[in-house]
PDB file of C-alpha atoms in Angstrom:
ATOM      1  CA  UNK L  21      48.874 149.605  82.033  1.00  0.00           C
ATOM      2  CA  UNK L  22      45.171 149.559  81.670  1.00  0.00           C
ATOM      3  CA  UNK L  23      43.072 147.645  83.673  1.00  0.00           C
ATOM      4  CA  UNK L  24      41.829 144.827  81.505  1.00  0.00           C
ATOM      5  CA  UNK L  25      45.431 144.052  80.995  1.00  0.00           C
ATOM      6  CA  UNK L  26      46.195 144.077  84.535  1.00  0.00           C
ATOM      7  CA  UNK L  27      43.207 141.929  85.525  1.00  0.00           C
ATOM      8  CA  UNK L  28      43.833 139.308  82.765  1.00  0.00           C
ATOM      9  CA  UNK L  29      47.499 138.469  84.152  1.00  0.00           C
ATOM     10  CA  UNK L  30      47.837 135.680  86.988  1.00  0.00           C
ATOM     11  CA  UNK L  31      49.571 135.656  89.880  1.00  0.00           C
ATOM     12  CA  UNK L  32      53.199 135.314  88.816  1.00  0.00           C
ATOM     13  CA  UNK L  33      52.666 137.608  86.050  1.00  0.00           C
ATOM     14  CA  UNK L  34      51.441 140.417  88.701  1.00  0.00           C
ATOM     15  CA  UNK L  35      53.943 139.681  91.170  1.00  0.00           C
ATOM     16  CA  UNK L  36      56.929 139.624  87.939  1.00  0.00           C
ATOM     17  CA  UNK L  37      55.544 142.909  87.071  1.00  0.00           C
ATOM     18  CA  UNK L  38      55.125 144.539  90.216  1.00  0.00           C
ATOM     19  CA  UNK L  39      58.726 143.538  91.073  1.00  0.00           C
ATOM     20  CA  UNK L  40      59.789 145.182  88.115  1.00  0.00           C
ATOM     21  CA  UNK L  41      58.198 148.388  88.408  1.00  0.00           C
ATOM     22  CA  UNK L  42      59.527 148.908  91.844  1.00  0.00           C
ATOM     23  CA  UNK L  43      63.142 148.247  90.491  1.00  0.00           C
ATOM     24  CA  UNK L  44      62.184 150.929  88.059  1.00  0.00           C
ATOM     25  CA  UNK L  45      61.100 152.950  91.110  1.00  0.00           C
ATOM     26  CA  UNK L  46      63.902 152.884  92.935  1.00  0.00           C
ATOM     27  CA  UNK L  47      66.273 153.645  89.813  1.00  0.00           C
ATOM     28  CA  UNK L  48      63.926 156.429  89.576  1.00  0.00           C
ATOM     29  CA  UNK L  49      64.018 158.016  92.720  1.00  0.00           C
ATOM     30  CA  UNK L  50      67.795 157.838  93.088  1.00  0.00           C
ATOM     31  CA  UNK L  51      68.499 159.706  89.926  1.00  0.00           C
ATOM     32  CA  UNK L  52      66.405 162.367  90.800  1.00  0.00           C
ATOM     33  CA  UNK L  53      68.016 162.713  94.371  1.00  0.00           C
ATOM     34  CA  UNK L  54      70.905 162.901  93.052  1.00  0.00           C
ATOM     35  CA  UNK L  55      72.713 165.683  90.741  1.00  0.00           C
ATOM     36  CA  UNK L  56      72.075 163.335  87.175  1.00  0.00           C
ATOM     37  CA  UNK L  57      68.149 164.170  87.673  1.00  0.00           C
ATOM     38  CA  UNK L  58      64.643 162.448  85.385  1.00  0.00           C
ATOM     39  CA  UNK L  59      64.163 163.328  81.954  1.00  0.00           C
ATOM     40  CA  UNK L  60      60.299 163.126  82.807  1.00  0.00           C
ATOM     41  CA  UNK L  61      59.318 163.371  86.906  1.00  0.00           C
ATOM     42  CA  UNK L  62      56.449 162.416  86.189  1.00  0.00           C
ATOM     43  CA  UNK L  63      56.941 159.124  85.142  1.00  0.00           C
ATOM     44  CA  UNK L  64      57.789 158.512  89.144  1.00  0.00           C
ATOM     45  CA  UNK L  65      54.345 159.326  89.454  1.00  0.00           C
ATOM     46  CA  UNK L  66      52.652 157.085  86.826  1.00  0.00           C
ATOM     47  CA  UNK L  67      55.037 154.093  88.959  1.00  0.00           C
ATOM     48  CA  UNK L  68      53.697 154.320  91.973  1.00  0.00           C
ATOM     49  CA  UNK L  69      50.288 154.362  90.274  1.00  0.00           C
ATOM     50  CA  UNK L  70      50.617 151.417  88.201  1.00  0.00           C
ATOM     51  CA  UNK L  71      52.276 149.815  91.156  1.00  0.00           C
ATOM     52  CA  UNK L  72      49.278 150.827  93.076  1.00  0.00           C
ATOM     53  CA  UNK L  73      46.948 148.866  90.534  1.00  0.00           C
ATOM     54  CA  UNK L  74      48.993 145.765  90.426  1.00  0.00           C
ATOM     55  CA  UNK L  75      48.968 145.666  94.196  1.00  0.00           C
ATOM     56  CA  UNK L  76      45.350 146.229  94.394  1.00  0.00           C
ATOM     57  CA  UNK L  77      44.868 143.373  91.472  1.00  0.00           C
ATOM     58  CA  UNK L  78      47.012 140.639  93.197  1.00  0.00           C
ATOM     59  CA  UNK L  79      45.593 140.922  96.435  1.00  0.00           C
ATOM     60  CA  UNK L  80      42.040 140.650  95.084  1.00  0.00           C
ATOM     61  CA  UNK L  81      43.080 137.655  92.961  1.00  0.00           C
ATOM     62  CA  UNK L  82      44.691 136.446  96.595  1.00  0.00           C
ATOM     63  CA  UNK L  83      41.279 137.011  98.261  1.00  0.00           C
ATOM     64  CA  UNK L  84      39.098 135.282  95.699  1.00  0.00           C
ATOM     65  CA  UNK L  85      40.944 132.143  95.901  1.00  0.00           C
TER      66      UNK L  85
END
């Protein structure tokens, strides 16, 4: 996600999307630990970034209220 996008969601939206990009996380990370393995690894990566981001966004929306 860029970050115009990410900064023009509220606070549901951010917490809806960071839930779901943690489920997608986990999923991840257990196929890769285990023999089925990731198409693309690096799209574990990109996750944790984007996660990252939303993080960062909802907690400065949080603090600006």
């Amino acid at each position: 996600m860029k970050n115009a996008e990410i900064k023009a969601l509220d606070a549901n939206e951010l917490a809806a999307q960071i839930r779901e990009k943690e489920t997608e996380l986990r999923t991840l990370r257990l196929k890769h630990n285990s023999t089925q393995g990731v198409d693309h690894p690096g799209r574990i990566a990109a996750l944790r970034k984007d996660i990252a981001q939303l993080k960062t966004a909802a907690n400065e929306k949080k603090v600006n209220q």
